[in-house]
């Protein structure tokens, strides 16, 4: 089946259509349960790429990581038994995601780790590098640095992500981007390589997989 993922744009908690894309991808992969991870979780809901899944389905368990105190662990975990919150926890190369994940009460394996979202406005690539042995089936990551030509020194271009994940043997293939002409420049989606053959779009050049630019163009 061949489709551009941004065709399924829909927001409930997300900002750039990720809720609709996630629903489509999980349905297409026939995934009904598993572990989610959100890095840059804010208060758990604000522009969240995972909240619409875990708040509506107890079978989706989520690890929420936030560098600030905005994530109110006690109240959230009391209301939602299927989440675990790590406020004031900054993922980095010095504090890798692997280390944080291993503190979780949830048992995470590459079979049940279905989706990770990384959105921390800057050091996203290094945080992704710190996943190490944990490889989610779907990886959402914010570029924050334009498509090919870097406009933000703190960010990462789409091309840099594609180069890292696809050509440096890091186990992922670019699926496309969230966003639309009215919501330009969303997040990058990558699929783990053992699943990429299910998506015909991965046979096209990466620029033709639904890249949404800051000038409202869908390639």
mmCIF file of C-alpha atoms in Angstrom:
data_model
loop_
_atom_site.group_PDB
_atom_site.id
_atom_site.type_symbol
_atom_site.label_atom_id
_atom_site.label_comp_id
_atom_site.label_asym_id
_atom_site.label_seq_id
_atom_site.Cartn_x
_atom_site.Cartn_y
_atom_site.Cartn_z
ATOM 1 C CA UNK A 1 0.000 0.000 0.000
ATOM 2 C CA UNK A 2 1.342 3.419 -0.953
ATOM 3 C CA UNK A 3 0.241 6.592 0.811
ATOM 4 C CA UNK A 4 1.598 9.883 2.101
ATOM 5 C CA UNK A 5 1.216 9.864 5.853
ATOM 6 C CA UNK A 6 0.230 13.549 6.038
ATOM 7 C CA UNK A 7 -2.985 12.661 4.181
ATOM 8 C CA UNK A 8 -4.253 11.451 7.572
ATOM 9 C CA UNK A 9 -3.719 14.781 9.347
ATOM 10 C CA UNK A 10 -5.865 15.151 12.463
ATOM 11 C CA UNK A 11 -5.295 16.856 15.800
ATOM 12 C CA UNK A 12 -6.767 15.964 19.175
ATOM 13 C CA UNK A 13 -3.810 16.687 21.430
ATOM 14 C CA UNK A 14 -1.138 16.970 18.753
ATOM 15 C CA UNK A 15 -0.071 20.110 16.863
ATOM 16 C CA UNK A 16 0.623 19.068 13.263
ATOM 17 C CA UNK A 17 -1.752 16.199 12.532
ATOM 18 C CA UNK A 18 0.192 13.499 14.388
ATOM 19 C CA UNK A 19 -2.898 12.043 16.105
ATOM 20 C CA UNK A 20 -4.453 11.116 12.774
ATOM 21 C CA UNK A 21 -1.174 9.787 11.392
ATOM 22 C CA UNK A 22 -0.538 7.651 14.473
ATOM 23 C CA UNK A 23 -4.041 6.168 14.250
ATOM 24 C CA UNK A 24 -3.527 5.263 10.603
ATOM 25 C CA UNK A 25 -0.074 3.740 11.121
ATOM 26 C CA UNK A 26 -1.135 1.632 14.100
ATOM 27 C CA UNK A 27 -4.206 0.394 12.251
ATOM 28 C CA UNK A 28 -2.114 -0.391 9.172
ATOM 29 C CA UNK A 29 0.433 -2.301 11.292
ATOM 30 C CA UNK A 30 -2.394 -3.981 13.279
ATOM 31 C CA UNK A 31 -0.988 -2.742 16.606
ATOM 32 C CA UNK A 32 -3.511 -2.563 19.445
ATOM 33 C CA UNK A 33 -1.249 -2.404 22.509
ATOM 34 C CA UNK A 34 2.287 -1.611 23.578
ATOM 35 C CA UNK A 35 4.677 0.896 25.109
ATOM 36 C CA UNK A 36 4.853 4.564 24.090
ATOM 37 C CA UNK A 37 7.529 7.110 24.953
ATOM 38 C CA UNK A 38 7.278 10.897 24.846
ATOM 39 C CA UNK A 39 10.355 13.045 25.392
ATOM 40 C CA UNK A 40 9.425 16.685 25.847
ATOM 41 C CA UNK A 41 6.069 15.748 27.349
ATOM 42 C CA UNK A 42 5.307 19.186 28.833
ATOM 43 C CA UNK A 43 2.253 18.740 31.110
ATOM 44 C CA UNK A 44 1.408 15.413 29.458
ATOM 45 C CA UNK A 45 -1.178 16.838 27.059
ATOM 46 C CA UNK A 46 -0.002 20.114 25.505
ATOM 47 C CA UNK A 47 0.849 19.395 21.841
ATOM 48 C CA UNK A 48 1.365 15.765 22.825
ATOM 49 C CA UNK A 49 1.950 13.135 20.132
ATOM 50 C CA UNK A 50 0.983 10.243 22.426
ATOM 51 C CA UNK A 51 -1.721 11.481 24.841
ATOM 52 C CA UNK A 52 -4.583 10.699 22.474
ATOM 53 C CA UNK A 53 -3.483 7.056 22.531
ATOM 54 C CA UNK A 54 -2.835 6.412 26.231
ATOM 55 C CA UNK A 55 -5.668 8.520 27.667
ATOM 56 C CA UNK A 56 -8.246 6.631 25.592
ATOM 57 C CA UNK A 57 -6.848 3.085 25.690
ATOM 58 C CA UNK A 58 -5.482 1.359 28.794
ATOM 59 C CA UNK A 59 -3.606 -1.102 26.550
ATOM 60 C CA UNK A 60 -1.245 1.693 25.505
ATOM 61 C CA UNK A 61 1.232 2.343 28.313
ATOM 62 C CA UNK A 62 3.378 5.458 28.126
ATOM 63 C CA UNK A 63 6.607 6.746 29.643
ATOM 64 C CA UNK A 64 6.541 10.550 29.787
ATOM 65 C CA UNK A 65 9.790 12.489 30.180
ATOM 66 C CA UNK A 66 9.946 16.242 30.737
ATOM 67 C CA UNK A 67 12.920 18.448 31.589
ATOM 68 C CA UNK A 68 10.798 20.816 33.706
ATOM 69 C CA UNK A 69 8.447 20.455 36.659
ATOM 70 C CA UNK A 70 5.367 20.918 34.415
ATOM 71 C CA UNK A 71 4.738 17.177 34.422
ATOM 72 C CA UNK A 72 2.807 16.584 37.654
ATOM 73 C CA UNK A 73 3.696 12.985 38.387
ATOM 74 C CA UNK A 74 1.492 12.276 41.396
ATOM 75 C CA UNK A 75 -1.777 13.610 40.003
ATOM 76 C CA UNK A 76 -1.283 12.224 36.494
ATOM 77 C CA UNK A 77 -0.287 8.738 37.615
ATOM 78 C CA UNK A 78 -3.213 8.670 40.056
ATOM 79 C CA UNK A 79 -5.666 9.414 37.249
ATOM 80 C CA UNK A 80 -3.994 7.311 34.547
ATOM 81 C CA UNK A 81 -2.625 3.972 35.717
ATOM 82 C CA UNK A 82 -1.055 3.248 32.332
ATOM 83 C CA UNK A 83 1.497 6.072 32.370
ATOM 84 C CA UNK A 84 4.731 6.743 34.225
ATOM 85 C CA UNK A 85 6.065 10.286 34.564
ATOM 86 C CA UNK A 86 9.655 11.469 34.826
ATOM 87 C CA UNK A 87 9.563 15.237 35.506
ATOM 88 C CA UNK A 88 12.778 17.236 35.858
ATOM 89 C CA UNK A 89 14.554 14.574 33.791
ATOM 90 C CA UNK A 90 16.593 15.786 30.830
ATOM 91 C CA UNK A 91 17.537 13.142 28.287
ATOM 92 C CA UNK A 92 20.958 13.709 26.739
ATOM 93 C CA UNK A 93 24.096 11.865 25.704
ATOM 94 C CA UNK A 94 25.176 12.092 29.361
ATOM 95 C CA UNK A 95 21.771 10.929 30.610
ATOM 96 C CA UNK A 96 20.721 8.549 27.821
ATOM 97 C CA UNK A 97 17.169 7.450 27.213
ATOM 98 C CA UNK A 98 18.279 3.883 27.799
ATOM 99 C CA UNK A 99 19.097 4.778 31.404
ATOM 100 C CA UNK A 100 15.742 6.499 31.969
ATOM 101 C CA UNK A 101 13.757 3.698 30.319
ATOM 102 C CA UNK A 102 15.407 1.119 32.547
ATOM 103 C CA UNK A 103 14.090 2.975 35.629
ATOM 104 C CA UNK A 104 10.516 2.492 34.426
ATOM 105 C CA UNK A 105 8.138 0.030 36.042
ATOM 106 C CA UNK A 106 7.111 -1.010 32.523
ATOM 107 C CA UNK A 107 9.098 -3.764 30.843
ATOM 108 C CA UNK A 108 10.237 -2.404 27.479
ATOM 109 C CA UNK A 109 11.338 -4.695 24.659
ATOM 110 C CA UNK A 110 11.739 -4.117 20.942
ATOM 111 C CA UNK A 111 8.612 -6.224 20.426
ATOM 112 C CA UNK A 112 6.323 -4.084 22.597
ATOM 113 C CA UNK A 113 8.013 -0.676 22.090
ATOM 114 C CA UNK A 114 5.705 0.722 19.427
ATOM 115 C CA UNK A 115 6.257 4.477 19.275
ATOM 116 C CA UNK A 116 8.630 7.146 20.559
ATOM 117 C CA UNK A 117 8.192 10.895 20.114
ATOM 118 C CA UNK A 118 11.141 13.248 20.600
ATOM 119 C CA UNK A 119 10.418 16.976 20.653
ATOM 120 C CA UNK A 120 12.757 19.047 22.795
ATOM 121 C CA UNK A 121 13.398 22.033 20.499
ATOM 122 C CA UNK A 122 17.063 21.550 19.773
ATOM 123 C CA UNK A 123 19.095 18.516 20.783
ATOM 124 C CA UNK A 124 16.658 15.960 19.366
ATOM 125 C CA UNK A 125 19.209 14.043 17.278
ATOM 126 C CA UNK A 126 21.552 13.435 20.212
ATOM 127 C CA UNK A 127 18.611 12.270 22.304
ATOM 128 C CA UNK A 128 17.652 9.855 19.517
ATOM 129 C CA UNK A 129 21.235 8.602 19.452
ATOM 130 C CA UNK A 130 20.900 7.783 23.143
ATOM 131 C CA UNK A 131 18.145 5.213 22.542
ATOM 132 C CA UNK A 132 20.880 2.578 22.080
ATOM 133 C CA UNK A 133 19.362 -0.895 22.483
ATOM 134 C CA UNK A 134 15.727 0.275 22.521
ATOM 135 C CA UNK A 135 14.291 0.561 19.010
ATOM 136 C CA UNK A 136 10.631 1.639 18.751
ATOM 137 C CA UNK A 137 8.731 0.549 15.667
ATOM 138 C CA UNK A 138 7.726 4.155 14.900
ATOM 139 C CA UNK A 139 9.947 7.135 15.687
ATOM 140 C CA UNK A 140 8.646 10.718 15.580
ATOM 141 C CA UNK A 141 11.276 13.428 15.798
ATOM 142 C CA UNK A 142 11.207 17.203 15.381
ATOM 143 C CA UNK A 143 13.553 18.642 12.729
ATOM 144 C CA UNK A 144 13.573 22.278 13.921
ATOM 145 C CA UNK A 145 16.210 23.117 11.335
ATOM 146 C CA UNK A 146 14.550 23.216 7.873
ATOM 147 C CA UNK A 147 14.611 20.592 5.101
ATOM 148 C CA UNK A 148 18.121 20.620 3.610
ATOM 149 C CA UNK A 149 19.610 24.000 4.408
ATOM 150 C CA UNK A 150 20.068 24.539 8.147
ATOM 151 C CA UNK A 151 18.342 27.707 9.401
ATOM 152 C CA UNK A 152 18.633 26.981 13.119
ATOM 153 C CA UNK A 153 22.044 26.135 14.566
ATOM 154 C CA UNK A 154 20.370 24.334 17.465
ATOM 155 C CA UNK A 155 18.135 22.241 15.237
ATOM 156 C CA UNK A 156 18.524 19.347 12.814
ATOM 157 C CA UNK A 157 17.479 19.343 9.165
ATOM 158 C CA UNK A 158 15.350 16.609 7.641
ATOM 159 C CA UNK A 159 18.318 15.703 5.442
ATOM 160 C CA UNK A 160 20.544 15.266 8.512
ATOM 161 C CA UNK A 161 18.004 12.892 10.055
ATOM 162 C CA UNK A 162 17.654 10.887 6.848
ATOM 163 C CA UNK A 163 21.436 10.691 6.539
ATOM 164 C CA UNK A 164 21.826 9.522 10.127
ATOM 165 C CA UNK A 165 19.016 6.979 10.207
ATOM 166 C CA UNK A 166 19.165 5.632 6.648
ATOM 167 C CA UNK A 167 22.778 5.783 5.524
ATOM 168 C CA UNK A 168 24.660 5.220 8.768
ATOM 169 C CA UNK A 169 23.038 1.833 9.385
ATOM 170 C CA UNK A 170 20.864 2.990 12.239
ATOM 171 C CA UNK A 171 17.924 0.789 11.469
ATOM 172 C CA UNK A 172 15.225 3.244 10.323
ATOM 173 C CA UNK A 173 13.685 4.495 7.097
ATOM 174 C CA UNK A 174 12.051 7.877 6.558
ATOM 175 C CA UNK A 175 8.263 7.615 6.087
ATOM 176 C CA UNK A 176 7.410 11.286 5.641
ATOM 177 C CA UNK A 177 6.322 14.253 7.734
ATOM 178 C CA UNK A 178 3.320 15.446 9.633
ATOM 179 C CA UNK A 179 1.895 18.845 8.785
ATOM 180 C CA UNK A 180 -0.048 20.358 5.917
ATOM 181 C CA UNK A 181 0.026 23.577 3.855
ATOM 182 C CA UNK A 182 -1.937 25.183 6.706
ATOM 183 C CA UNK A 183 0.321 23.617 9.362
ATOM 184 C CA UNK A 184 3.748 23.683 7.713
ATOM 185 C CA UNK A 185 6.870 22.029 8.877
ATOM 186 C CA UNK A 186 5.760 19.237 11.160
ATOM 187 C CA UNK A 187 7.659 16.268 12.566
ATOM 188 C CA UNK A 188 9.626 13.550 10.803
ATOM 189 C CA UNK A 189 8.368 9.978 10.940
ATOM 190 C CA UNK A 190 10.683 6.989 10.680
ATOM 191 C CA UNK A 191 9.768 3.295 10.540
ATOM 192 C CA UNK A 192 11.993 0.525 11.833
ATOM 193 C CA UNK A 193 13.626 -1.318 8.953
ATOM 194 C CA UNK A 194 12.018 -4.692 9.684
ATOM 195 C CA UNK A 195 8.677 -3.035 8.845
ATOM 196 C CA UNK A 196 9.635 -0.743 5.984
ATOM 197 C CA UNK A 197 8.691 -3.161 3.189
ATOM 198 C CA UNK A 198 5.056 -2.753 4.216
ATOM 199 C CA UNK A 199 5.243 0.858 3.009
ATOM 200 C CA UNK A 200 5.671 1.304 -0.746
ATOM 201 C CA UNK A 201 6.428 5.003 -0.253
ATOM 202 C CA UNK A 202 9.858 4.054 1.156
ATOM 203 C CA UNK A 203 10.897 3.020 -2.373
ATOM 204 C CA UNK A 204 10.658 6.635 -3.554
ATOM 205 C CA UNK A 205 13.423 9.237 -3.048
ATOM 206 C CA UNK A 206 13.093 10.637 0.461
ATOM 207 C CA UNK A 207 12.155 14.096 -0.869
ATOM 208 C CA UNK A 208 9.056 12.513 -2.467
ATOM 209 C CA UNK A 209 7.671 10.941 0.693
ATOM 210 C CA UNK A 210 5.572 13.900 1.805
ATOM 211 C CA UNK A 211 8.081 16.458 3.030
ATOM 212 C CA UNK A 212 6.268 19.546 4.314
ATOM 213 C CA UNK A 213 8.470 22.612 4.046
ATOM 214 C CA UNK A 214 8.385 25.885 5.962
ATOM 215 C CA UNK A 215 7.066 27.533 2.785
ATOM 216 C CA UNK A 216 3.928 25.361 2.857
ATOM 217 C CA UNK A 217 5.021 22.993 0.073
ATOM 218 C CA UNK A 218 4.355 19.277 0.074
ATOM 219 C CA UNK A 219 6.923 17.611 -2.153
#
